[in-house]
XYZ file of C-alpha atoms in Angstrom:
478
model
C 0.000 0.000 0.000
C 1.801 3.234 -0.859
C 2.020 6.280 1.579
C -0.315 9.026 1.133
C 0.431 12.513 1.268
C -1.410 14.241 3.736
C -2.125 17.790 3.626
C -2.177 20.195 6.796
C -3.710 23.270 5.170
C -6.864 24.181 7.006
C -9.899 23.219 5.539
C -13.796 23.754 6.991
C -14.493 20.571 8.436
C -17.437 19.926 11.057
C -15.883 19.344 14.071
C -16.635 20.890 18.029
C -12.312 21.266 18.171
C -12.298 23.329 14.923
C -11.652 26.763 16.937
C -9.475 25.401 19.643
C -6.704 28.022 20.841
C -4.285 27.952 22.739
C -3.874 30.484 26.093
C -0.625 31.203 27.502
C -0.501 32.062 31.392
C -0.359 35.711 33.099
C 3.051 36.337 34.229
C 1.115 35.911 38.063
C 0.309 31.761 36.631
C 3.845 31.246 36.014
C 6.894 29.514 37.490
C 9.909 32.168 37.956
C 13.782 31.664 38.223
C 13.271 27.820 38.167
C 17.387 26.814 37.264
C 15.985 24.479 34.129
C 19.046 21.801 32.884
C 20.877 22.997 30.083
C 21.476 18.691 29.231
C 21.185 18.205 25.985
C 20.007 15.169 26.251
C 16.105 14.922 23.789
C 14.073 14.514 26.460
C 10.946 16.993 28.388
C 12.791 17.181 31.439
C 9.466 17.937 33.051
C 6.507 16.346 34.567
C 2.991 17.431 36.078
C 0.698 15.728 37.829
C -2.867 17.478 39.734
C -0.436 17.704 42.376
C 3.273 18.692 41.852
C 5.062 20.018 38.732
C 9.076 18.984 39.148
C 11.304 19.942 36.593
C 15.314 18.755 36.459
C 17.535 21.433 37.441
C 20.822 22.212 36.064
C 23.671 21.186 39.383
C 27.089 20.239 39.813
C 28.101 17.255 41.723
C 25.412 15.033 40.935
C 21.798 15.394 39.500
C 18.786 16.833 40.749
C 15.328 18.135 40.137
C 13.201 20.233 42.363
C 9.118 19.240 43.312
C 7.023 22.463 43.478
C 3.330 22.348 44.817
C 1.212 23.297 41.487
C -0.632 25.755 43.337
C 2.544 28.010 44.686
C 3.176 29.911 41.075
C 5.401 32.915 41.101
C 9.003 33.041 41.566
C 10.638 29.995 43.178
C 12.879 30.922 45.860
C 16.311 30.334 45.106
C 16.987 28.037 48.068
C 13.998 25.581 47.510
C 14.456 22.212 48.834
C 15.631 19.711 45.851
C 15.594 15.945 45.167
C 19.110 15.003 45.355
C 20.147 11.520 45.607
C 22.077 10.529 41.839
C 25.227 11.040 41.546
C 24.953 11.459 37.928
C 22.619 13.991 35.897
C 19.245 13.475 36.086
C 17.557 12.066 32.255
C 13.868 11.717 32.794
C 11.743 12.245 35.708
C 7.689 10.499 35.609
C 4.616 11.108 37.885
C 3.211 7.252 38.559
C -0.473 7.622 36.867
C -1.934 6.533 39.797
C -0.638 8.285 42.699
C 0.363 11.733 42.825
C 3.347 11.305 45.318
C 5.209 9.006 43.998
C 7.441 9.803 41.200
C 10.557 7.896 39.457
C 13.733 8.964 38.002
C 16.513 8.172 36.048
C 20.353 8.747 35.775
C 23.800 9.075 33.684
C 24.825 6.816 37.195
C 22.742 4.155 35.419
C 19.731 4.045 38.379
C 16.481 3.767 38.220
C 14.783 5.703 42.431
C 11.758 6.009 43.520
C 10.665 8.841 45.248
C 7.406 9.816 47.690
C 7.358 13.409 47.773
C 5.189 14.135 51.057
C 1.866 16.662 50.531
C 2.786 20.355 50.888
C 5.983 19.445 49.162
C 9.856 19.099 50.362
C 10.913 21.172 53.554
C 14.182 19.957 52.637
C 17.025 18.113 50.476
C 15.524 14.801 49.792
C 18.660 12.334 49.211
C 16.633 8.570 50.252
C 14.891 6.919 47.455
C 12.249 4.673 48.692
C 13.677 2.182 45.941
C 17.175 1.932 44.273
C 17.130 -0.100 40.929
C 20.311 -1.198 39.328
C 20.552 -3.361 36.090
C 21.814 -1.147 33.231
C 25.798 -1.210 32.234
C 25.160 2.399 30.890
C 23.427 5.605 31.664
C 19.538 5.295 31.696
C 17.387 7.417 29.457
C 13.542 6.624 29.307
C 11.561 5.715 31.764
C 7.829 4.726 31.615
C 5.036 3.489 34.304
C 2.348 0.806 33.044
C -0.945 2.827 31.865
C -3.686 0.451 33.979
C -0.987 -1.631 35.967
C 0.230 -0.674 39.408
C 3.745 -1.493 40.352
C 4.890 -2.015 36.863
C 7.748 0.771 35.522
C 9.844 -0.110 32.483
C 13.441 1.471 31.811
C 15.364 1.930 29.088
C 19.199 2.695 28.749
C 21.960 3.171 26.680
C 22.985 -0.043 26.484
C 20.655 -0.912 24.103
C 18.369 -2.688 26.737
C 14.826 -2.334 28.182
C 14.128 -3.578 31.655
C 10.607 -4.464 33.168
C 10.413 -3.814 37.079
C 8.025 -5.233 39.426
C 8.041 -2.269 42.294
C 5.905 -4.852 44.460
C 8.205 -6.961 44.629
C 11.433 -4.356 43.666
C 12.682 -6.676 41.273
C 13.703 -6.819 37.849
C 10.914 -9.151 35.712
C 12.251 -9.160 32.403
C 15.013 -7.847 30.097
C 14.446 -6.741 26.474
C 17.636 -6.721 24.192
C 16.044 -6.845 20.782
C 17.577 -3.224 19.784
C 21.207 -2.508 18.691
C 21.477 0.973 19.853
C 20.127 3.990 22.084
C 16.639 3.381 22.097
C 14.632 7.364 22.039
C 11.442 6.490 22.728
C 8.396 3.720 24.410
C 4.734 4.183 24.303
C 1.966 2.162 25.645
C -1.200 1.090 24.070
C -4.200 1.615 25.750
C -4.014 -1.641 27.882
C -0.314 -1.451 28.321
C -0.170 -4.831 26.391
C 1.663 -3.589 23.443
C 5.008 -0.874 23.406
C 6.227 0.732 20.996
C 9.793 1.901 20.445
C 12.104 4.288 17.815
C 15.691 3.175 18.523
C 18.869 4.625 16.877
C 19.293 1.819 15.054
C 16.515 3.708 12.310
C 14.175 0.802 13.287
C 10.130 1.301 14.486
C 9.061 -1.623 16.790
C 6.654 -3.310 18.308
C 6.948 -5.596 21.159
C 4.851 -7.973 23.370
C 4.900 -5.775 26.971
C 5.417 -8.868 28.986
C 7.647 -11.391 27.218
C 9.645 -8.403 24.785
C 8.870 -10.236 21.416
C 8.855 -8.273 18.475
C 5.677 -8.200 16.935
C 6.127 -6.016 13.872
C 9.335 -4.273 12.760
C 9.806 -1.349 10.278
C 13.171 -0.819 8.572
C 12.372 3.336 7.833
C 15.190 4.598 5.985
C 13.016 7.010 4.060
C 11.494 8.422 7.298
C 14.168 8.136 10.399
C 11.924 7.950 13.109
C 12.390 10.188 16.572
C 9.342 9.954 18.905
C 6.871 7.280 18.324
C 3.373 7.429 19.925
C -0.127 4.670 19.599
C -3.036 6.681 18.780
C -5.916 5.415 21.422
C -7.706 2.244 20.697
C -7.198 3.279 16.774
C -5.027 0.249 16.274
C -2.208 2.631 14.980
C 0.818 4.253 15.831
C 2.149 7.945 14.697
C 6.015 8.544 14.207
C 7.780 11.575 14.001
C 11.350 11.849 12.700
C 13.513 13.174 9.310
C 12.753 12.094 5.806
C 15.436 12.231 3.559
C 15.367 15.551 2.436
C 16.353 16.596 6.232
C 12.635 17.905 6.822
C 10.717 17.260 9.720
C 7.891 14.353 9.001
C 5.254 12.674 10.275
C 4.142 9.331 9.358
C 0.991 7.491 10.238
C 1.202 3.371 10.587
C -0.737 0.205 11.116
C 0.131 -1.289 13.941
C -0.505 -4.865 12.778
C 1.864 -3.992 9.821
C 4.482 -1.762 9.791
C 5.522 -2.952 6.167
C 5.151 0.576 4.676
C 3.688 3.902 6.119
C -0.398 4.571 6.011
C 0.230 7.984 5.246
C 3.205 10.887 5.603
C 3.562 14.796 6.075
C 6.340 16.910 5.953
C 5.403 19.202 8.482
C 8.710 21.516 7.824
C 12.663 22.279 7.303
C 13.531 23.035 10.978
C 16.155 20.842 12.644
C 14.881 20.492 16.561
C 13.148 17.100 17.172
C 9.291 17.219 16.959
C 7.130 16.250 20.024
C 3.927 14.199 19.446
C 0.882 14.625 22.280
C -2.067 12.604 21.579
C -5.069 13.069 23.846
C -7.303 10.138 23.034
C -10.398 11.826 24.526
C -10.310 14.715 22.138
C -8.455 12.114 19.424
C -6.321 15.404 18.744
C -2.984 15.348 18.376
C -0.249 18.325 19.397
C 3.164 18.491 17.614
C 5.504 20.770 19.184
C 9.599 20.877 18.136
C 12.428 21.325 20.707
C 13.468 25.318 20.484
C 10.316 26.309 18.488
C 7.896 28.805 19.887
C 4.780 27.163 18.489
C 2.617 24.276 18.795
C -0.077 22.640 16.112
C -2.450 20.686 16.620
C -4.757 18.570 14.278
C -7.871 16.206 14.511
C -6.886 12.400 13.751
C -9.747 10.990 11.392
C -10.132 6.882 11.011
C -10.093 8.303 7.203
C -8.503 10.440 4.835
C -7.475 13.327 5.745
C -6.244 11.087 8.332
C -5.024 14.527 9.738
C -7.009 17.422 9.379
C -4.759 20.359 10.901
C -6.876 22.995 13.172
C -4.858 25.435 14.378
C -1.495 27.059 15.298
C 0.061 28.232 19.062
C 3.051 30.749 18.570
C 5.332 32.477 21.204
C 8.665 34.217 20.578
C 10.120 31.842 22.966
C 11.728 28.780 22.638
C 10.708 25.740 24.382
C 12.922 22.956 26.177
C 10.525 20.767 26.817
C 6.928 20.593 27.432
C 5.251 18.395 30.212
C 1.439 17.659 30.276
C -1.164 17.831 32.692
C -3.098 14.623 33.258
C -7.073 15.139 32.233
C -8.239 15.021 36.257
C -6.514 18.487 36.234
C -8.309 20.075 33.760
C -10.069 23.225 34.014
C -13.312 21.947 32.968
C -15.539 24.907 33.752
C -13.509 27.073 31.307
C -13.644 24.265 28.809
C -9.813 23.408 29.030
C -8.964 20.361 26.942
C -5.418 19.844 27.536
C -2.684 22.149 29.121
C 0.858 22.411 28.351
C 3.864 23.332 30.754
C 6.856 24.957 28.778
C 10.302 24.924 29.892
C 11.866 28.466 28.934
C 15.308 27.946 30.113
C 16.866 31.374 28.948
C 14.375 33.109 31.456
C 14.307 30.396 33.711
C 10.494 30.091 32.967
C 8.000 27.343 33.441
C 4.855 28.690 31.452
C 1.185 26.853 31.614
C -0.562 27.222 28.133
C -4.386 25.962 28.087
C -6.159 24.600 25.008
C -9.590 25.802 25.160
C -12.439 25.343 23.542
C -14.426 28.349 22.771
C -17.938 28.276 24.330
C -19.875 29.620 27.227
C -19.695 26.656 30.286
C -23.503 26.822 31.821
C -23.035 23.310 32.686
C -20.448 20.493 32.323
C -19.766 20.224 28.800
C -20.020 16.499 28.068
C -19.451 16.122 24.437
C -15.723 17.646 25.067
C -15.127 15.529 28.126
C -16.208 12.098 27.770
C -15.139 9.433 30.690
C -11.500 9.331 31.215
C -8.795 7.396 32.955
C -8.873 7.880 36.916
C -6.475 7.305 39.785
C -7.257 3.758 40.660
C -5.282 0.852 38.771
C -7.032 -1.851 36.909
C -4.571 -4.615 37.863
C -1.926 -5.613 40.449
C 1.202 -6.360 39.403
C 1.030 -10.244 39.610
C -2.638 -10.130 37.346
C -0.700 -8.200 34.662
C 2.370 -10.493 34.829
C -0.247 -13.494 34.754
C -1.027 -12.455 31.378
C -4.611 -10.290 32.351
C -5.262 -7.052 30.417
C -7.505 -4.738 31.155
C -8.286 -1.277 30.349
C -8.424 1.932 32.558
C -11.190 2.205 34.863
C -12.971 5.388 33.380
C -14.622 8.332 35.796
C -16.452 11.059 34.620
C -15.032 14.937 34.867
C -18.080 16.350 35.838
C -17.261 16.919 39.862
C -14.828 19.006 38.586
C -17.286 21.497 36.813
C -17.130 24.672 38.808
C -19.410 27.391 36.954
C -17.197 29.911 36.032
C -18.345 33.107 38.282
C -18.579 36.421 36.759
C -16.949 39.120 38.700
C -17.345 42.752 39.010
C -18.315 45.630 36.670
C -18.293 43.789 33.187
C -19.788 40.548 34.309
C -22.760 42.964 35.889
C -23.100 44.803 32.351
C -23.246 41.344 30.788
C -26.010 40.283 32.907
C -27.963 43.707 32.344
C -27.504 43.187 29.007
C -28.864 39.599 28.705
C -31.924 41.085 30.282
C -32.619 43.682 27.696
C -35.052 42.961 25.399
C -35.729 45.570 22.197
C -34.132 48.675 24.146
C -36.166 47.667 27.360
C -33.967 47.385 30.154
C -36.088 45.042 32.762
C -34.582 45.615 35.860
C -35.188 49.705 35.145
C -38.135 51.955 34.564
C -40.946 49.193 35.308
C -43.336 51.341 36.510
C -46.955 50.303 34.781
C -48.866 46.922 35.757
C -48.620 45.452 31.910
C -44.554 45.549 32.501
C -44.808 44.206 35.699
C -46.866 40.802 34.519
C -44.375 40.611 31.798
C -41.495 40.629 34.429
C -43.390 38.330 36.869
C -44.187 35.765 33.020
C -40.215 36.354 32.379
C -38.872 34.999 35.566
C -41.467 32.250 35.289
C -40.027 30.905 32.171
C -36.353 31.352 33.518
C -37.201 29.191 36.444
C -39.435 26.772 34.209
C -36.249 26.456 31.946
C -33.419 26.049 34.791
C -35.599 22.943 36.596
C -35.835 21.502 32.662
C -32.123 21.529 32.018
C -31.294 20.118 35.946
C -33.546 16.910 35.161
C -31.790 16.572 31.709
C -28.480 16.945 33.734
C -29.364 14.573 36.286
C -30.361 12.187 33.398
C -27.176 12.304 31.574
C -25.383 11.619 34.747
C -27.037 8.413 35.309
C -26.915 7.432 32.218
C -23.074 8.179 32.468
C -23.038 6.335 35.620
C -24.514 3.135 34.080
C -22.329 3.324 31.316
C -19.102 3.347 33.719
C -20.148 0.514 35.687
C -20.848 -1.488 32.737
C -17.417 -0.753 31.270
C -15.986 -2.086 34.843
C -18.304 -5.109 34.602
C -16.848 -5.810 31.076
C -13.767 -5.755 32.672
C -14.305 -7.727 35.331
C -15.490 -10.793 33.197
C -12.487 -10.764 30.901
């Protein structure tokens, strides 16, 4: 099957994301005179979680990376408490999905630690791991917890190997030494069944989760692959990487055959590696490149255009890295889909940018926030190393709605506004008993419409509720 072209220029195409921008913080929303690595090492060198943000630092004498509270934005005092406790630089740094105060690291001093940051955040150094894993000859790159599985973290290192860790047990399970080289990337499916790599070796993989056999394998020497990500339950897999003119491409593949690309897009002729986010709620997907300023994003279609692009995000200033905020920590009264943290290490800068969808929020917005993946884990460690899989256990956004509240002088006009009807203003000048009735038959039908739209809300709740525990009952039987 030859590649197709696909083409990015915007095109009108029904769709509730079509006017999706993207919001960059006040100054008063951001994180100031944070001492961001200068590694060079392609990695985000950030992650977020409902809880924390922690970003790797740049120190001598060992690596380190400092856990700030998300709520205490402004300018990070200089002398904030750090974890300390490699003695090599610190390569990647991962929230575990399913509670916010443990995170894992890893090294150039070829460890994998644990960590449990307490709540409030560090009062000082932290240099104990809770766990200390050793098992790579060289310095450890990638690191990557089990989507639905808890206790399950896989590493990967520059020796070429992957290594599966049982944290219940704080063991190594299983070794993977299928790749010749550096490997630069791992993704999960949905299930955590099936990972994806890119390796250095200019080879697109994809391995049994348990056992490490190589399921499919793509030779791409037209399109050298960088970051590789699995779109959802779509049964396929996006790459990003060079084609051979030197531009920066994306290809689209089958996961069940990787013999030649579904599609391809040369995006452009910059050199910094390109960033794939998928958000399989939205099924939009966000392509950002190391030292741009911008961000695109495009719908993913089952059909062609199997990428219809939406929209553009610029900023004057280049990004590191970019670290993502889970979907529990969405805004969902302002109709935030996904938000963005943006490492601006020439300023020292850690800068939230929201991706909002532009309509009023009256109510929780269920069409743009459909059940998502929660806190609690599907499976122990022993039922996924048993051979179980399971999907996430879904909740619902909706306790999150907060209706946003208008404040002060505008918010007032607004209001006065709604309630003018041709010219008449009905909270003024209502004097005669005709305009009174009217007033009295207005508030009637305002009250008549509210107790309408609460049973239709309490309906789709329950209907959402069913739905939920049918998807865990599903699970349960298989």
């Amino acid at each position: 099957m030859p590649a197709v072209k696909m083409s990015w220029r915007p095109a009108y195409r029904s769709s509730k994301f079509r006017n999706v921008y993207g919001k960059a913080s006040s100054r008063e929303e951001c994180y100031e005179g944070v001492p961001i690595t200068r590694n060079v090492h392609d990695n985000h060198f950030c992650a977020i979680n409902p809880k924390f943000l922690a970003v790797v630092t740049e120190s001598s004498g060992g690596g380190s990376f400092l856990v700030i509270p998300i709520y205490k934005t402004g300018r990070v005092d200089p002398h904030h408490p750090k974890v300390c406790g490699h003695q090599g630089s610190v390569l990647d740094i991962k929230w575990n999905p399913f509670r916010d105060n443990i995170i894992a690291s890893c090294s150039e001093d070829c460890t994998v630690r644990i960590w449990e940051i307490p709540d409030g955040g560090l009062r000082r150094n932290m240099t104990e791991a809770l766990l200390v894993f050793t098992g790579h000859s060289r310095k450890v790159g990638l690191i990557e917890w089990h989507p639905t599985c808890s206790g399950i973290l896989f590493s990967a290192g520059y020796d070429g190997k992957i290594l599966l860790w049982n944290l219940e047990e704080a063991k190594v399970v299983k070794m993977f030494d299928s790749h010749s080289d550096v490997i630069l990337c791992m993704s999960f499916n949905t299930d955590g069944s099936l990972l994806a790599t890119s390796c250095k070796d200019k080879k697109l993989r994809i391995m049994d989760a348990r056992s490490g056999r190589v399921l499919q394998e793509a030779d791409c020497k037209r399109h050298r692959v960088g970051r590789v990500v699995f779109l959802g339950n779509t049964k396929r897999v996006l790459t990003t990487g060079v084609s051979q003119w030197n531009t920066r491409q994306v290809a689209l593949w089958d996961q069940e055959d990787l013999s030649v690309p579904i599609s391809e897009e040369e995006i452009d002729g910059l050199s910094g590696l390109l960033f794939p986010f998928y958000d399989a709620d939205t099924h939009m997907l966000y392509l950002a490149g190391k030292g741009d300023g911008n961000i695109r994003y495009y719908e993913v279609s089952p059909e062609k255009p199997y990428l219809q692009y939406l929209m553009e995000f610029s900023s004057p200033a280049p990004q590191k890295g970019l670290g993502m905020m889970p979907k529990r920590g969405m805004d969902v009264g302002e109709c935030e889909v996904f938000r963005f943290y943006k490492l601006v290490t020439m300023k020292g800068l850690v800068e939230p940018i929201s991706m909002i969808v532009p309509r009023r929020a009256e109510k929780f917005q269920d069409d743009i926030y459909p059940m998502t993946a929660g806190t609690e884990p599907a499976l122990t460690a022993e039922e996924w190393l048993s051979g179980i899989n399971k999907g996430p256990i879904l909740i619902s956004l909706k306790e999150n709605y907060k209706r946003p509240n208008p404040a002060g002088p505008k918010s007032a006009k607004r209001e006065r506004r709604a309630l003018a009807i041709k010219g008449l203003d009905l909270l003024e000048n209502v004097s005669s008993k005709t305009d009174n009735e009217f007033l009295r038959m207005f508030y009637r039908q305002q009250d008549e419409l509210k107790r309408l739209q609460k049973e239709l809300g309490d309906k789709d709740e329950r209907i959402r509720q069913l739905e939920l525990e049918l998807h865990n009952l599903k699970n349960v039987t298989h």
